[in-house]
Amino acid sequence: MLKYSKTLIIVSEQKLKKKVSPFQTFLQLTCRPRDVKPFSTLMSYVTISCKRIGSVSMHLLYHLEQSNTDRLDNCSTGGVYSSEKMAGVFSYESSEIDWCEDNYKYSEHVVEYFNTMSSFFFFIISPIMLYLLHPYAKERNLAIHMVWTMMIFVGLFSAYFHMTLSFVGQMLDELSILWVLALGYAVWFPRRLFPSFIKERSTFSSLVLVVTVITTVSSFVKPTANAYVLNCFGLHMLYVLAVEMRCCTDRKALRLAKVSVALWVLAISCWISDRFGCSFWQRLNFCYLHGIWHILIVTAVAYGSTLIAYLDANYEIPYSLPGLQYWPCDKWAVGLPHIVLKGTTKTQKRC
């Protein structure tokens, strides 16, 4: 310390005698052979600073690593949540709709047993109607077969829905019905009722396709309202049928129209009663109205679609002289109606 003070005095005296730059003063203080303490002090400051910088860097690295870990955890948690949500829509009773029938009454794997079994009537009626309407479809348009082909899928998805009461089952059931209605509109809607800006059936079918796609997407907004919207489409088709029957004088067609409307009224009455009068039917221990709706509605569709096809054949292919008969025997009071072509058809081979 004494040597360092003497050095300062000497340097100060030299400053007085001649001007010395600050840099030269620094060299004189640090480069004396016996005086290394200022340099070691500087190095200690550097060492302390480096330690502090290192500790701060380690702290920052720790927080970066922690944030990355949290982000990965969040991503993995989100993925697990998404997969669980996807699995949830397929799970039993994930739908908001539950019909009146007691759940798991006859089987631990089938939620609504009678509603599920009654859906198989679609598998019985649809192939028969495909066979019976084939001569008419071959002459008119083979796309008509798509209506009853889709009805098979309606039965399949209805059985799946009532077996599980899952959200996916509900949407498949309702959307398959929507597309059956769309096919009916595209194939059979009368030309004279087309909007004024539409002249061709292909243009009308394209419009129906666009509306159906939009309705399909919209059905996921409020799924509980889908069934009511579908029944509104059914009301509109009844209105169109009533307009078409005003000029009809065929007794068989008029009888077929009355039976079709009666079946539809009975079917929709069962549907509404099961939906809103469940407590009453539970007191009577009769909770099977929705299953009866399945049987009635597929029969009503068979009668109604045949009537609409008969009217369409009179407009579009009058040369074929279409007529109405019942299967398996035309003389029976009960049977499945179908169209017979009595005249010469364009697709028939001629000798």
mmCIF file with all atom_site columns, C-alpha atoms in Angstrom, residues 61 67 92 97 99-101 127 136 139 152 157 162 173-174 183 205 214 222 230 242 297-298 315 329:
data_model
loop_
_atom_site.group_PDB
_atom_site.id
_atom_site.type_symbol
_atom_site.label_atom_id
_atom_site.label_alt_id
_atom_site.label_comp_id
_atom_site.label_asym_id
_atom_site.label_entity_id
_atom_site.label_seq_id
_atom_site.pdbx_PDB_ins_code
_atom_site.Cartn_x
_atom_site.Cartn_y
_atom_site.Cartn_z
_atom_site.occupancy
_atom_site.B_iso_or_equiv
_atom_site.pdbx_formal_charge
_atom_site.auth_seq_id
_atom_site.auth_comp_id
_atom_site.auth_asym_id
_atom_site.auth_atom_id
_atom_site.pdbx_PDB_model_num
ATOM 1  C CA . LEU A 1 61  ? -31.804  -21.345 -20.073 1.00 0.00 ? 61  LEU A CA 1
ATOM 2  C CA . SER A 1 67  ? -41.445  -23.078 -21.030 1.00 0.00 ? 67  SER A CA 1
ATOM 3  C CA . TYR A 1 92  ? -72.947  -45.127 -25.871 1.00 0.00 ? 92  TYR A CA 1
ATOM 4  C CA . ILE A 1 97  ? -81.817  -37.663 -27.709 1.00 0.00 ? 97  ILE A CA 1
ATOM 5  C CA . TRP A 1 99  ? -86.490  -42.160 -26.799 1.00 0.00 ? 99  TRP A CA 1
ATOM 6  C CA . CYS A 1 100 ? -89.213  -43.496 -24.536 1.00 0.00 ? 100 CYS A CA 1
ATOM 7  C CA . GLU A 1 101 ? -88.227  -47.166 -24.604 1.00 0.00 ? 101 GLU A CA 1
ATOM 8  C CA . PRO A 1 127 ? -84.922  -54.706 -51.667 1.00 0.00 ? 127 PRO A CA 1
ATOM 9  C CA . TYR A 1 136 ? -90.123  -48.283 -64.394 1.00 0.00 ? 136 TYR A CA 1
ATOM 10 C CA . GLU A 1 139 ? -87.403  -46.878 -68.706 1.00 0.00 ? 139 GLU A CA 1
ATOM 11 C CA . ILE A 1 152 ? -81.281  -49.474 -46.842 1.00 0.00 ? 152 ILE A CA 1
ATOM 12 C CA . PHE A 1 157 ? -77.918  -46.183 -39.433 1.00 0.00 ? 157 PHE A CA 1
ATOM 13 C CA . HIS A 1 162 ? -80.868  -46.992 -31.367 1.00 0.00 ? 162 HIS A CA 1
ATOM 14 C CA . ASP A 1 173 ? -79.516  -41.638 -39.100 1.00 0.00 ? 173 ASP A CA 1
ATOM 15 C CA . GLU A 1 174 ? -80.788  -38.098 -39.687 1.00 0.00 ? 174 GLU A CA 1
ATOM 16 C CA . LEU A 1 183 ? -82.998  -37.759 -54.047 1.00 0.00 ? 183 LEU A CA 1
ATOM 17 C CA . SER A 1 205 ? -81.066  -31.366 -59.313 1.00 0.00 ? 205 SER A CA 1
ATOM 18 C CA . ILE A 1 214 ? -75.661  -26.615 -46.901 1.00 0.00 ? 214 ILE A CA 1
ATOM 19 C CA . LYS A 1 222 ? -78.119  -27.715 -33.310 1.00 0.00 ? 222 LYS A CA 1
ATOM 20 C CA . LEU A 1 230 ? -86.910  -33.329 -41.605 1.00 0.00 ? 230 LEU A CA 1
ATOM 21 C CA . ALA A 1 242 ? -102.047 -32.830 -52.807 1.00 0.00 ? 242 ALA A CA 1
ATOM 22 C CA . ILE A 1 297 ? -92.949  -44.797 -42.057 1.00 0.00 ? 297 ILE A CA 1
ATOM 23 C CA . VAL A 1 298 ? -91.139  -47.295 -44.293 1.00 0.00 ? 298 VAL A CA 1
ATOM 24 C CA . TYR A 1 315 ? -95.942  -36.949 -67.340 1.00 0.00 ? 315 TYR A CA 1
ATOM 25 C CA . CYS A 1 329 ? -101.298 -60.298 -55.382 1.00 0.00 ? 329 CYS A CA 1
#
